[in-house]
Coordinates of N, CA and C in Angstrom, one line a residue:
M1 N -80.5 -26.6 141.4 CA -81.8 -26.1 140.5 C -82.2 -27.1 139.6
P2 N -83.1 -27.1 139.3 CA -83.6 -28.1 138.1 C -83.2 -27.6 136.9
T3 N -83.1 -28.0 136.0 CA -82.8 -27.6 134.9 C -83.8 -28.3 133.6
I4 N -83.7 -27.5 132.7 CA -84.8 -27.8 132.0 C -84.7 -29.0 131.2
D5 N -86.2 -29.5 130.9 CA -86.2 -31.2 130.6 C -86.2 -30.5 128.9
N6 N -86.5 -32.2 128.5 CA -86.3 -32.0 127.2 C -87.2 -32.1 125.9
S7 N -88.5 -31.3 126.6 CA -89.9 -31.3 126.0 C -89.7 -30.8 124.8
D8 N -90.3 -31.0 123.5 CA -90.3 -30.3 122.1 C -90.6 -28.9 122.8
A9 N -91.4 -28.5 123.2 CA -92.0 -27.1 123.7 C -90.8 -26.0 124.3
L10 N -90.1 -26.7 125.1 CA -88.3 -26.2 125.9 C -87.9 -26.3 124.7
N11 N -87.4 -27.1 124.5 CA -86.3 -27.1 123.2 C -86.5 -26.0 122.2
E12 N -87.7 -25.9 121.6 CA -88.1 -25.3 120.6 C -88.0 -23.6 121.1
R13 N -88.2 -23.5 122.3 CA -88.1 -22.0 123.2 C -86.5 -21.7 123.4
M14 N -85.5 -22.8 123.5 CA -84.4 -22.8 123.6 C -83.7 -22.5 122.1
A15 N -84.1 -22.8 121.2 CA -83.6 -22.7 119.9 C -84.0 -21.0 119.5
R16 N -85.2 -20.8 120.0 CA -85.7 -19.7 119.5 C -85.0 -18.4 120.1
A17 N -84.6 -18.4 121.1 CA -83.8 -18.0 122.3 C -82.2 -17.9 121.9
K18 N -82.1 -18.8 121.5 CA -80.8 -18.9 121.0 C -80.4 -18.3 119.4
F19 N -81.5 -18.1 118.6 CA -81.7 -17.8 117.4 C -81.7 -16.3 117.3
R20 N -82.5 -15.7 118.6 CA -82.7 -14.4 119.1 C -81.3 -13.7 119.5
A21 N -80.6 -14.5 120.0 CA -79.1 -14.0 120.7 C -78.3 -13.6 120.1
W22 N -77.9 -14.7 119.0 CA -77.2 -14.6 118.1 C -77.6 -13.5 117.1
H23 N -78.9 -13.1 116.9 CA -78.9 -12.0 115.3 C -79.8 -11.1 116.0
R24 N -78.7 -10.5 116.6 CA -79.8 -8.8 117.2 C -79.7 -7.6 116.8
G25 N -78.5 -7.7 115.6 CA -78.3 -6.6 114.7 C -77.3 -5.6 114.7
T26 N -76.5 -6.4 115.3 CA -74.9 -5.7 115.5 C -74.1 -6.6 116.2
R27 N -72.7 -6.6 115.7 CA -71.8 -7.9 115.8 C -71.7 -7.8 117.7
E28 N -71.4 -6.5 117.9 CA -71.3 -6.4 119.9 C -72.1 -7.1 120.1
A29 N -73.6 -6.7 119.9 CA -74.8 -7.2 120.9 C -74.6 -8.8 120.6
D30 N -74.1 -9.1 119.5 CA -74.3 -10.4 119.0 C -73.5 -11.6 120.0
Y31 N -72.0 -10.9 120.1 CA -70.9 -11.5 120.6 C -71.5 -11.4 122.6
M32 N -72.3 -10.5 122.7 CA -72.5 -10.4 124.2 C -73.5 -11.3 124.5
I33 N -74.5 -11.1 123.9 CA -76.0 -11.8 124.2 C -75.7 -13.3 123.9
G34 N -75.6 -13.3 122.9 CA -75.3 -14.8 121.8 C -74.3 -15.6 122.5
G35 N -73.0 -15.0 123.0 CA -72.1 -15.5 123.6 C -72.5 -16.2 125.8
F36 N -73.0 -15.1 125.9 CA -73.5 -15.2 127.1 C -74.6 -16.5 127.2
F37 N -75.8 -16.6 126.3 CA -76.6 -17.8 126.0 C -75.4 -18.9 125.5
D38 N -74.6 -19.2 124.8 CA -73.9 -20.4 124.9 C -73.3 -20.5 126.0
R39 N -72.3 -19.9 126.4 CA -72.4 -20.2 128.1 C -72.7 -20.6 128.8
F40 N -73.8 -20.2 128.8 CA -74.9 -20.9 130.4 C -76.2 -21.2 130.1
A41 N -76.7 -20.9 129.1 CA -78.0 -21.5 128.7 C -78.2 -22.6 129.0
A42 N -77.0 -24.0 129.1 CA -77.4 -25.6 129.0 C -77.5 -26.0 130.4
N43 N -77.4 -24.6 131.7 CA -77.5 -25.0 133.0 C -78.9 -24.0 133.3
W44 N -79.7 -23.5 132.6 CA -80.9 -22.7 132.8 C -81.7 -23.5 133.4
S45 N -82.8 -23.3 134.3 CA -83.9 -23.8 134.5 C -84.8 -23.1 133.9
E46 N -86.3 -23.7 133.6 CA -87.3 -22.9 133.0 C -87.4 -21.6 133.4
K47 N -87.4 -21.2 134.5 CA -87.4 -19.6 135.1 C -86.2 -19.1 134.6
D48 N -85.1 -19.4 134.9 CA -84.0 -18.8 133.6 C -84.0 -18.2 132.3
L49 N -84.6 -19.3 131.6 CA -85.0 -19.1 130.4 C -85.8 -18.0 130.3
A50 N -86.8 -18.0 130.6 CA -87.9 -16.7 130.9 C -87.2 -15.3 130.9
W51 N -86.5 -15.6 131.8 CA -85.7 -14.2 131.9 C -85.1 -14.0 130.7
F52 N -84.4 -14.6 130.4 CA -83.6 -14.3 129.4 C -84.6 -13.8 128.1
E53 N -85.7 -14.4 127.9 CA -86.9 -14.2 127.0 C -87.2 -12.9 127.2
R54 N -87.0 -12.7 128.3 CA -87.5 -11.3 128.9 C -86.6 -10.4 128.6
L55 N -85.4 -10.7 128.5 CA -84.4 -9.7 128.0 C -84.1 -9.5 126.5
L56 N -84.3 -10.5 125.9 CA -84.3 -10.4 124.6 C -85.0 -9.0 123.9
E57 N -86.1 -9.1 124.7 CA -87.3 -7.8 124.3 C -86.7 -6.6 124.3
E58 N -85.8 -6.3 125.0 CA -85.5 -4.9 125.5 C -84.3 -4.5 124.3
D59 N -84.1 -3.6 124.4 CA -83.1 -2.8 123.6 C -81.9 -3.2 123.4
D60 N -80.7 -3.5 122.6 CA -79.5 -4.0 122.8 C -78.7 -2.9 123.2
V61 N -79.0 -1.5 123.3 CA -78.1 -0.6 123.9 C -78.2 -0.5 125.6
D62 N -79.6 -1.2 126.0 CA -80.0 -1.3 127.0 C -79.4 -2.2 128.0
V63 N -79.6 -3.5 127.1 CA -78.9 -4.9 128.0 C -77.6 -4.7 127.8
M64 N -76.7 -3.8 126.8 CA -75.3 -4.1 127.1 C -74.6 -3.3 128.0
A65 N -75.5 -1.8 128.5 CA -75.3 -0.9 129.1 C -75.4 -1.8 130.3
W66 N -76.1 -2.2 130.9 CA -76.2 -3.2 132.3 C -75.5 -4.1 132.3
A67 N -74.8 -4.8 131.5 CA -73.8 -5.9 131.1 C -72.5 -5.3 131.2
M68 N -72.5 -4.3 131.2 CA -70.9 -3.0 131.4 C -71.2 -2.5 132.4
K69 N -72.3 -2.4 133.5 CA -72.3 -1.7 134.4 C -72.3 0.0 133.9
T70 N -73.0 0.4 133.1 CA -72.9 2.0 132.7 C -74.1 2.4 132.7
A71 N -75.2 1.2 133.2 CA -76.5 2.1 133.6 C -76.9 1.0 134.6
P72 N -77.9 1.2 135.3 CA -78.2 0.7 136.6 C -79.4 -0.3 136.0
V73 N -79.6 -1.1 136.5 CA -80.0 -2.5 136.0 C -81.5 -2.6 136.7
P74 N -82.7 -2.6 135.9 CA -83.9 -2.6 136.3 C -84.1 -3.9 137.3
E75 N -85.1 -3.7 138.1 CA -85.1 -4.8 139.3 C -85.7 -5.7 138.3
L76 N -86.5 -6.0 137.7 CA -86.9 -7.0 136.6 C -85.5 -8.0 136.3
F77 N -84.3 -7.4 136.0 CA -83.4 -8.3 135.5 C -82.1 -8.4 136.6
A78 N -82.2 -7.8 137.6 CA -81.9 -7.8 138.6 C -81.1 -9.5 139.4
G79 N -80.0 -9.5 139.6 CA -79.7 -11.3 140.3 C -78.4 -11.8 139.8
K80 N -78.7 -13.2 139.8 CA -77.7 -14.2 139.6 C -77.6 -14.0 138.4
L81 N -78.3 -14.0 136.9 CA -78.3 -14.1 135.4 C -77.5 -12.8 135.4
M82 N -78.1 -11.7 135.6 CA -77.2 -10.5 135.5 C -76.2 -10.4 135.8
E83 N -75.8 -10.8 137.0 CA -74.3 -11.0 137.8 C -73.4 -11.6 136.7
A84 N -73.9 -12.8 136.4 CA -73.2 -13.5 135.4 C -72.9 -12.9 134.0
M85 N -74.1 -12.0 133.6 CA -73.6 -11.4 132.4 C -72.8 -10.1 132.6
Q86 N -72.5 -9.5 133.6 CA -71.8 -8.6 133.8 C -70.2 -9.2 134.0
R87 N -70.1 -10.0 134.4 CA -68.6 -10.2 134.4 C -67.9 -10.3 133.2
L88 N -68.6 -10.2 132.2 CA -68.4 -10.7 130.5 C -67.2 -11.6 130.3
D89 N -67.0 -12.5 130.9 CA -65.7 -13.5 130.7 C -66.0 -14.5 129.7
Y90 N -67.6 -14.4 129.1 CA -67.6 -15.4 127.9 C -68.0 -14.5 126.4
V91 N -67.4 -13.8 126.6 CA -67.3 -13.2 125.3 C -66.0 -13.5 124.6
D92 N -66.5 -14.1 123.6 CA -65.1 -14.8 122.8 C -65.4 -14.0 121.3
I93 N -64.6 -13.2 121.1 CA -64.3 -12.2 119.8 C -63.5 -13.4 118.9
P94 N -64.0 -13.8 118.1 CA -62.8 -14.3 116.7 C -62.2 -13.4 115.9
R95 N -60.7 -13.8 115.8 CA -60.1 -12.7 114.7 C -59.5 -13.6 114.0

C-alpha cells in the first residue's frame, strides 16, 4: 500500500485532519478519534486519508457508536479502517 507523499498539500491535509480529530467537542470523542489518527495516520494512503476526512464530517455520536459496534456501520465507512477503529486498542486515556 503506497503511503502519503510529503507534498505540501498532503501535509496540510494531514495537519488539518489531526487538529479536527483532537478537537471534537468532547473528551471521549477526542480520545477515540484523535487516538485513532495518532496510531494509524503515518501509514495511510491518500485514499485512507480521504476516508478519514469524510469520517470527520460525521457526528461524533455516530462515529463512536460505529466504533463501539452499538450501531451498524454505513457501507461508506465499512472496511479495514473501521475494523481497526473498532478494536479500540489505540485509546490511551491519561490519568
